[in-house]
């Protein structure tokens, strides 16, 4: 574990929240779509894929911020091993 | 486009809804997490990844159902080209 | 297991071979690149990613052919369960 | 662009070469497989997927090494922006 007071950049945190609010709305849209017995599988798959894409963007945002603010300074802080391993874990099948 | 009255199987639709309700809850959990200025990037990334995994499962469910109910009968129905192309589209970078 | 004499379409087989020959060449290019002690990690990563992209294309080719020639006729052949399950398996984290 | 004499760690370079030699062999195995007109699509897809998995492992190896040796020291070196952007690029749809 990284011993830290490492925190997500406030502006990125705000942008991530904004996007996740929109993602929640999108999920609710799929929920409504699935109330209809006429829904077609591929239309549901397309919506799920769109939400995945939107989540990818949030992940990208947070990842870039983490790299810039915390990973590039790990050597100076002395927590290289922990920073790298937790990052590798989270990058698997992103 | 597939001309159809092809519909998502009701039991699968119900299961997909159940899972998406849980996914909405998970997204709301991340939103609450992001209200705190102490949130750590990697913790946010882990939660995003968990939601992606849960969405993968819903997609898998709907995909299997679509294959079983609609794709394997496309030749008899006579809409092979449309069924295959829309499926290939939706499978890209799933 | 699918009991079959289901075969990959000859033209697709030929195209897949052509692409895999080029992929083999690309892998050999990376091998030569890695002989140099000056190689930069990100350059290696870019080449690996390019090969992955080329393999995705071959996979797409074979998958589309499989869908068109074998999956859409599974109901008539009577091997729906086997065809769908082996396909789901191979699509995981494609 | 990162201005550098940043080099891939020799031991990792050797391990990556070893694995890529095996991957080349695997690709050649698929090429031989595709010479037979009896080859079944899903068997080809399984082999392609196995090669993708092996390439993922090489990528993981090189990425971890890059993070440990170059990314965590970027702040001291003063090339944060370049290091982060090229990394984000290479991580897309890994």
Short mmCIF file of C-alpha atoms in Angstrom, two decimals:
data_model
loop_
_atom_site.label_atom_id
_atom_site.label_comp_id
_atom_site.label_asym_id
_atom_site.label_seq_id
_atom_site.Cartn_x
_atom_site.Cartn_y
_atom_site.Cartn_z
CA UNK A 1 0.00 0.00 0.00
CA UNK A 2 1.06 3.53 -0.79
CA UNK A 3 1.35 5.49 2.45
CA UNK A 4 0.18 8.88 1.45
CA UNK A 5 -1.77 11.94 1.57
CA UNK A 6 -1.94 11.68 -2.20
CA UNK A 7 -5.16 13.22 -3.42
CA UNK A 8 -6.97 13.46 -6.70
CA UNK A 9 -6.63 16.95 -8.17
CA UNK A 10 -9.78 18.99 -7.28
CA UNK A 11 -10.46 20.11 -10.87
CA UNK A 12 -10.17 16.55 -12.15
CA UNK A 13 -12.35 15.34 -9.28
CA UNK A 14 -14.99 17.84 -10.31
CA UNK A 15 -14.78 16.87 -13.99
CA UNK A 16 -14.97 13.17 -13.06
CA UNK A 17 -18.08 13.87 -10.97
CA UNK A 18 -19.66 15.78 -13.82
CA UNK A 19 -19.07 12.89 -16.19
CA UNK A 20 -20.24 10.27 -13.70
CA UNK A 21 -23.49 12.18 -13.20
CA UNK A 22 -24.01 11.94 -16.94
CA UNK A 23 -23.11 8.24 -16.82
CA UNK A 24 -25.66 7.65 -14.08
CA UNK A 25 -28.23 9.32 -16.32
CA UNK A 26 -27.20 7.06 -19.18
CA UNK A 27 -27.58 3.96 -16.99
CA UNK A 28 -31.05 5.17 -15.99
CA UNK A 29 -31.84 5.56 -19.67
CA UNK A 30 -30.92 1.92 -20.26
CA UNK A 31 -33.05 0.91 -17.27
CA UNK A 32 -36.06 2.66 -18.80
CA UNK A 33 -35.28 1.11 -22.18
CA UNK A 34 -35.32 -2.32 -20.54
CA UNK A 35 -38.79 -1.74 -19.12
CA UNK A 36 -40.20 -2.17 -22.61
CA UNK A 37 -40.74 -5.72 -23.79
CA UNK A 38 -39.99 -4.52 -27.31
CA UNK A 39 -36.36 -3.73 -26.61
CA UNK A 40 -33.95 -5.27 -29.11
CA UNK A 41 -30.76 -6.94 -27.79
CA UNK A 42 -28.40 -5.03 -30.05
CA UNK A 43 -29.86 -1.68 -29.02
CA UNK A 44 -29.21 -2.61 -25.39
CA UNK A 45 -25.65 -3.72 -26.28
CA UNK A 46 -25.01 -0.41 -28.05
CA UNK A 47 -26.09 1.55 -24.98
CA UNK A 48 -23.96 -0.58 -22.66
CA UNK A 49 -21.02 -0.01 -24.98
CA UNK A 50 -21.61 3.74 -24.93
CA UNK A 51 -21.56 3.76 -21.12
CA UNK A 52 -18.33 1.73 -21.20
CA UNK A 53 -16.83 4.33 -23.51
CA UNK A 54 -17.89 7.14 -21.16
CA UNK A 55 -16.37 5.29 -18.19
CA UNK A 56 -13.16 4.82 -20.18
CA UNK A 57 -12.98 8.59 -20.54
CA UNK A 58 -13.38 9.14 -16.78
CA UNK A 59 -10.73 6.51 -16.14
CA UNK A 60 -8.40 8.19 -18.62
CA UNK A 61 -8.90 11.54 -16.92
CA UNK A 62 -8.13 10.19 -13.45
CA UNK A 63 -5.22 8.09 -14.74
CA UNK A 64 -3.55 11.04 -16.50
CA UNK A 65 -3.96 13.12 -13.36
CA UNK A 66 -2.49 10.34 -11.20
CA UNK A 67 0.50 9.95 -13.53
CA UNK A 68 1.18 13.70 -13.57
CA UNK A 69 0.68 14.37 -9.90
CA UNK A 70 1.85 11.21 -8.16
CA UNK A 71 3.61 8.66 -10.35
CA UNK A 72 6.26 10.99 -11.79
CA UNK A 73 7.29 12.01 -8.26
CA UNK A 74 7.38 8.52 -6.75
CA UNK A 75 11.17 8.28 -6.86
CA UNK A 76 11.54 11.44 -4.80
CA UNK A 77 8.87 10.28 -2.36
CA UNK A 78 10.44 6.82 -2.13
CA UNK A 79 7.35 4.69 -2.83
CA UNK A 80 8.19 3.48 -6.35
CA UNK A 81 7.42 -0.20 -5.76
CA UNK A 82 4.00 0.43 -4.26
CA UNK A 83 3.01 3.10 -6.80
CA UNK A 84 4.02 0.92 -9.75
CA UNK A 85 2.39 -2.28 -8.52
CA UNK A 86 -0.96 -0.72 -7.68
CA UNK A 87 -0.92 1.01 -11.07
CA UNK A 88 -0.14 -2.22 -12.95
CA UNK A 89 -3.02 -3.87 -11.09
CA UNK A 90 -5.49 -1.19 -12.06
CA UNK A 91 -4.34 -1.14 -15.70
CA UNK A 92 -5.05 -4.83 -16.28
CA UNK A 93 -7.76 -5.23 -18.93
CA UNK A 94 -8.67 -1.63 -18.56
CA UNK B 1 -30.83 -2.55 -40.34
CA UNK B 2 -32.43 -5.76 -39.16
CA UNK B 3 -36.17 -5.64 -39.93
CA UNK B 4 -37.61 -7.46 -37.04
CA UNK B 5 -39.75 -7.98 -34.12
CA UNK B 6 -36.71 -9.47 -32.42
CA UNK B 7 -36.94 -8.91 -28.71
CA UNK B 8 -34.68 -9.44 -25.77
CA UNK B 9 -35.75 -12.48 -23.77
CA UNK B 10 -37.91 -11.31 -20.79
CA UNK B 11 -35.91 -13.23 -18.17
CA UNK B 12 -32.64 -11.82 -19.48
CA UNK B 13 -34.18 -8.36 -19.64
CA UNK B 14 -35.15 -8.69 -15.98
CA UNK B 15 -31.69 -9.93 -14.98
CA UNK B 16 -30.06 -7.11 -16.96
CA UNK B 17 -32.27 -4.58 -15.17
CA UNK B 18 -31.40 -6.06 -11.80
CA UNK B 19 -27.71 -5.75 -12.57
CA UNK B 20 -28.00 -2.24 -13.98
CA UNK B 21 -29.79 -1.10 -10.82
CA UNK B 22 -26.80 -2.35 -8.88
CA UNK B 23 -24.47 -0.61 -11.33
CA UNK B 24 -26.36 2.65 -10.85
CA UNK B 25 -25.84 2.22 -7.11
CA UNK B 26 -22.15 1.63 -7.69
CA UNK B 27 -21.87 4.79 -9.81
CA UNK B 28 -23.60 6.72 -7.03
CA UNK B 29 -21.07 5.29 -4.61
CA UNK B 30 -18.25 6.66 -6.75
CA UNK B 31 -20.01 10.02 -6.90
CA UNK B 32 -20.13 10.15 -3.11
CA UNK B 33 -16.50 9.06 -2.93
CA UNK B 34 -15.56 11.94 -5.22
CA UNK B 35 -17.22 14.46 -2.91
CA UNK B 36 -14.34 14.00 -0.49
CA UNK B 37 -11.20 15.98 -1.21
CA UNK B 38 -9.21 13.13 0.34
CA UNK B 39 -10.06 10.65 -2.39
CA UNK B 40 -7.03 8.90 -3.86
CA UNK B 41 -6.79 8.49 -7.66
CA UNK B 42 -6.14 4.76 -7.58
CA UNK B 43 -9.16 4.13 -5.36
CA UNK B 44 -11.31 5.95 -7.90
CA UNK B 45 -9.72 3.96 -10.73
CA UNK B 46 -10.45 0.70 -8.91
CA UNK B 47 -14.11 1.60 -8.53
CA UNK B 48 -14.40 2.61 -12.18
CA UNK B 49 -12.83 -0.68 -13.16
CA UNK B 50 -15.30 -2.58 -10.97
CA UNK B 51 -18.22 -0.86 -12.70
CA UNK B 52 -16.69 -1.72 -16.09
CA UNK B 53 -16.50 -5.34 -15.00
CA UNK B 54 -20.15 -5.29 -13.94
CA UNK B 55 -21.14 -3.75 -17.28
CA UNK B 56 -19.14 -6.45 -19.08
CA UNK B 57 -21.28 -9.05 -17.30
CA UNK B 58 -24.52 -7.38 -18.41
CA UNK B 59 -23.20 -7.16 -21.95
CA UNK B 60 -22.25 -10.84 -21.86
CA UNK B 61 -25.72 -11.77 -20.67
CA UNK B 62 -27.46 -9.83 -23.42
CA UNK B 63 -24.98 -11.00 -26.06
CA UNK B 64 -25.43 -14.69 -25.20
CA UNK B 65 -29.18 -14.24 -25.31
CA UNK B 66 -28.98 -12.48 -28.68
CA UNK B 67 -26.78 -15.22 -30.13
CA UNK B 68 -29.11 -17.98 -28.89
CA UNK B 69 -32.39 -16.35 -29.81
CA UNK B 70 -31.62 -14.35 -32.95
CA UNK B 71 -28.22 -14.94 -34.52
CA UNK B 72 -28.46 -18.74 -34.83
CA UNK B 73 -31.77 -18.37 -36.69
CA UNK B 74 -30.68 -15.59 -39.06
CA UNK B 75 -30.25 -17.92 -42.03
CA UNK B 76 -33.84 -19.14 -41.76
CA UNK B 77 -35.10 -15.58 -41.30
CA UNK B 78 -33.00 -14.35 -44.21
CA UNK B 79 -31.26 -11.39 -42.53
CA UNK B 80 -27.75 -12.82 -42.20
CA UNK B 81 -25.89 -9.80 -43.59
CA UNK B 82 -27.62 -7.29 -41.31
CA UNK B 83 -27.43 -9.48 -38.20
CA UNK B 84 -23.72 -10.16 -38.68
CA UNK B 85 -22.71 -6.60 -39.46
CA UNK B 86 -24.53 -5.02 -36.52
CA UNK B 87 -23.05 -7.70 -34.27
CA UNK B 88 -19.50 -7.08 -35.53
CA UNK B 89 -20.02 -3.37 -34.90
CA UNK B 90 -21.13 -3.90 -31.33
CA UNK B 91 -18.32 -6.37 -30.59
CA UNK B 92 -15.55 -3.93 -31.48
CA UNK B 93 -13.43 -3.23 -28.40
CA UNK B 94 -16.11 -4.67 -26.25
CA UNK C 1 -17.93 -29.49 -28.49
CA UNK C 2 -19.40 -28.74 -31.89
CA UNK C 3 -19.60 -31.95 -33.91
CA UNK C 4 -18.88 -30.74 -37.33
CA UNK C 5 -17.22 -30.57 -40.58
CA UNK C 6 -17.38 -26.82 -40.21
CA UNK C 7 -14.48 -25.24 -42.02
CA UNK C 8 -13.06 -21.79 -42.33
CA UNK C 9 -13.91 -20.28 -45.71
CA UNK C 10 -10.92 -20.79 -48.08
CA UNK C 11 -10.72 -17.13 -49.16
CA UNK C 12 -10.77 -15.96 -45.54
CA UNK C 13 -8.21 -18.61 -44.65
CA UNK C 14 -5.95 -17.25 -47.38
CA UNK C 15 -6.43 -13.65 -46.26
CA UNK C 16 -5.76 -14.64 -42.64
CA UNK C 17 -2.56 -16.37 -43.72
CA UNK C 18 -1.45 -13.32 -45.68
CA UNK C 19 -2.00 -11.11 -42.66
CA UNK C 20 -0.31 -13.51 -40.26
CA UNK C 21 2.76 -13.63 -42.50
CA UNK C 22 2.94 -9.87 -42.20
CA UNK C 23 2.43 -10.15 -38.43
CA UNK C 24 5.29 -12.64 -38.21
CA UNK C 25 7.45 -10.09 -40.05
CA UNK C 26 6.36 -7.42 -37.61
CA UNK C 27 7.28 -9.62 -34.63
CA UNK C 28 10.68 -10.24 -36.21
CA UNK C 29 11.07 -6.49 -36.57
CA UNK C 30 10.46 -6.07 -32.83
CA UNK C 31 12.98 -8.85 -32.14
CA UNK C 32 15.63 -6.98 -34.14
CA UNK C 33 14.67 -3.74 -32.40
CA UNK C 34 15.22 -5.44 -29.04
CA UNK C 35 18.75 -6.48 -30.02
CA UNK C 36 19.83 -2.87 -29.62
CA UNK C 37 20.61 -1.72 -26.10
CA UNK C 38 19.39 1.73 -27.10
CA UNK C 39 15.79 0.67 -27.54
CA UNK C 40 13.30 2.87 -25.69
CA UNK C 41 10.47 1.20 -23.76
CA UNK C 42 7.69 3.24 -25.33
CA UNK C 43 8.91 2.44 -28.85
CA UNK C 44 8.72 -1.25 -27.99
CA UNK C 45 5.25 -0.76 -26.49
CA UNK C 46 4.08 1.00 -29.65
CA UNK C 47 5.24 -1.89 -31.82
CA UNK C 48 3.60 -4.47 -29.56
CA UNK C 49 0.39 -2.45 -29.74
CA UNK C 50 0.59 -2.35 -33.54
CA UNK C 51 0.92 -6.14 -33.67
CA UNK C 52 -2.06 -6.45 -31.33
CA UNK C 53 -4.05 -4.25 -33.69
CA UNK C 54 -3.07 -6.43 -36.66
CA UNK C 55 -4.07 -9.57 -34.75
CA UNK C 56 -7.41 -7.94 -33.90
CA UNK C 57 -8.02 -7.52 -37.64
CA UNK C 58 -7.29 -11.19 -38.33
CA UNK C 59 -9.56 -12.18 -35.47
CA UNK C 60 -12.30 -9.92 -36.83
CA UNK C 61 -11.98 -11.48 -40.27
CA UNK C 62 -12.26 -15.02 -38.95
CA UNK C 63 -15.05 -14.10 -36.55
CA UNK C 64 -17.18 -12.46 -39.23
CA UNK C 65 -16.68 -15.49 -41.46
CA UNK C 66 -17.61 -17.85 -38.61
CA UNK C 67 -20.75 -15.87 -37.84
CA UNK C 68 -21.83 -15.80 -41.51
CA UNK C 69 -21.03 -19.40 -42.35
CA UNK C 70 -21.68 -21.30 -39.14
CA UNK C 71 -23.39 -19.36 -36.36
CA UNK C 72 -26.40 -18.15 -38.35
CA UNK C 73 -27.15 -21.75 -39.39
CA UNK C 74 -26.75 -23.34 -35.96
CA UNK C 75 -30.47 -23.62 -35.34
CA UNK C 76 -30.96 -25.65 -38.53
CA UNK C 77 -27.95 -27.81 -37.72
CA UNK C 78 -29.12 -28.30 -34.14
CA UNK C 79 -25.92 -27.34 -32.30
CA UNK C 80 -26.97 -23.96 -30.89
CA UNK C 81 -25.79 -24.56 -27.33
CA UNK C 82 -22.28 -25.67 -28.35
CA UNK C 83 -21.85 -22.97 -31.02
CA UNK C 84 -22.92 -20.20 -28.65
CA UNK C 85 -20.88 -21.33 -25.67
CA UNK C 86 -17.62 -21.77 -27.59
CA UNK C 87 -18.19 -18.37 -29.20
CA UNK C 88 -18.81 -16.67 -25.85
CA UNK C 89 -15.61 -18.24 -24.54
CA UNK C 90 -13.53 -16.94 -27.44
CA UNK C 91 -15.05 -13.46 -27.24
CA UNK C 92 -14.03 -12.89 -23.61
CA UNK C 93 -11.59 -9.96 -23.41
CA UNK C 94 -11.02 -10.16 -27.10
CA UNK D 1 8.78 13.76 -27.73
CA UNK D 2 10.83 12.70 -24.75
CA UNK D 3 14.43 13.82 -25.28
CA UNK D 4 16.35 11.08 -23.68
CA UNK D 5 18.84 8.40 -23.43
CA UNK D 6 16.15 6.39 -21.71
CA UNK D 7 16.69 2.72 -22.39
CA UNK D 8 14.81 -0.46 -21.74
CA UNK D 9 16.39 -2.41 -18.90
CA UNK D 10 18.71 -5.13 -20.37
CA UNK D 11 17.21 -7.99 -18.35
CA UNK D 12 13.68 -7.00 -19.37
CA UNK D 13 14.83 -6.60 -22.97
CA UNK D 14 16.19 -10.15 -22.86
CA UNK D 15 13.00 -11.53 -21.31
CA UNK D 16 10.88 -9.67 -23.88
CA UNK D 17 13.01 -11.16 -26.69
CA UNK D 18 12.63 -14.64 -25.25
CA UNK D 19 8.87 -14.25 -25.13
CA UNK D 20 8.64 -12.73 -28.60
CA UNK D 21 10.62 -15.65 -30.02
CA UNK D 22 8.00 -17.93 -28.55
CA UNK D 23 5.26 -15.69 -29.94
CA UNK D 24 6.83 -15.89 -33.40
CA UNK D 25 6.74 -19.67 -33.06
CA UNK D 26 3.10 -19.49 -32.07
CA UNK D 27 2.27 -17.34 -35.11
CA UNK D 28 4.07 -19.87 -37.31
CA UNK D 29 1.97 -22.60 -35.71
CA UNK D 30 -1.19 -20.73 -36.71
CA UNK D 31 0.18 -20.31 -40.23
CA UNK D 32 0.67 -24.06 -40.51
CA UNK D 33 -2.79 -24.64 -39.04
CA UNK D 34 -4.24 -22.40 -41.74
CA UNK D 35 -2.65 -24.46 -44.51
CA UNK D 36 -5.20 -27.19 -43.83
CA UNK D 37 -8.59 -26.76 -45.45
CA UNK D 38 -10.09 -28.57 -42.47
CA UNK D 39 -9.26 -25.82 -39.99
CA UNK D 40 -12.22 -24.72 -37.89
CA UNK D 41 -12.79 -20.98 -37.34
CA UNK D 42 -13.05 -21.19 -33.57
CA UNK D 43 -9.77 -23.12 -33.31
CA UNK D 44 -8.08 -20.31 -35.26
CA UNK D 45 -9.73 -17.70 -33.03
CA UNK D 46 -8.51 -19.53 -29.91
CA UNK D 47 -4.94 -19.49 -31.19
CA UNK D 48 -5.11 -15.81 -32.12
CA UNK D 49 -6.43 -15.09 -28.63
CA UNK D 50 -3.56 -17.05 -27.08
CA UNK D 51 -1.03 -14.98 -29.04
CA UNK D 52 -2.80 -11.81 -27.91
CA UNK D 53 -2.49 -12.98 -24.32
CA UNK D 54 1.22 -13.65 -24.78
CA UNK D 55 1.70 -10.19 -26.31
CA UNK D 56 -0.18 -8.67 -23.36
CA UNK D 57 2.38 -10.28 -21.05
CA UNK D 58 5.31 -8.80 -23.00
CA UNK D 59 3.61 -5.42 -22.97
CA UNK D 60 3.05 -5.69 -19.22
CA UNK D 61 6.71 -6.52 -18.68
CA UNK D 62 7.95 -3.55 -20.69
CA UNK D 63 5.36 -1.22 -19.19
CA UNK D 64 6.26 -2.12 -15.61
CA UNK D 65 9.92 -1.61 -16.42
CA UNK D 66 9.20 1.77 -18.05
CA UNK D 67 7.18 2.91 -15.05
CA UNK D 68 9.88 1.85 -12.57
CA UNK D 69 12.85 3.16 -14.49
CA UNK D 70 11.57 6.25 -16.28
CA UNK D 71 8.12 7.43 -15.31
CA UNK D 72 8.72 7.68 -11.56
CA UNK D 73 11.77 9.89 -12.19
CA UNK D 74 10.17 12.19 -14.76
CA UNK D 75 9.67 15.04 -12.30
CA UNK D 76 13.38 15.12 -11.46
CA UNK D 77 14.29 14.89 -15.14
CA UNK D 78 11.79 17.58 -16.05
CA UNK D 79 9.94 15.81 -18.87
CA UNK D 80 6.63 15.08 -17.12
CA UNK D 81 4.36 16.33 -19.88
CA UNK D 82 6.04 14.30 -22.64
CA UNK D 83 6.39 11.13 -20.54
CA UNK D 84 2.75 11.22 -19.47
CA UNK D 85 1.28 11.97 -22.88
CA UNK D 86 3.21 9.28 -24.74
CA UNK D 87 2.26 6.82 -22.00
CA UNK D 88 -1.44 7.72 -22.22
CA UNK D 89 -1.27 7.24 -25.98
CA UNK D 90 0.25 3.79 -25.69
CA UNK D 91 -2.20 2.70 -22.97
CA UNK D 92 -5.29 3.36 -25.09
CA UNK D 93 -7.17 0.12 -25.64
CA UNK D 94 -4.16 -1.81 -24.60
#
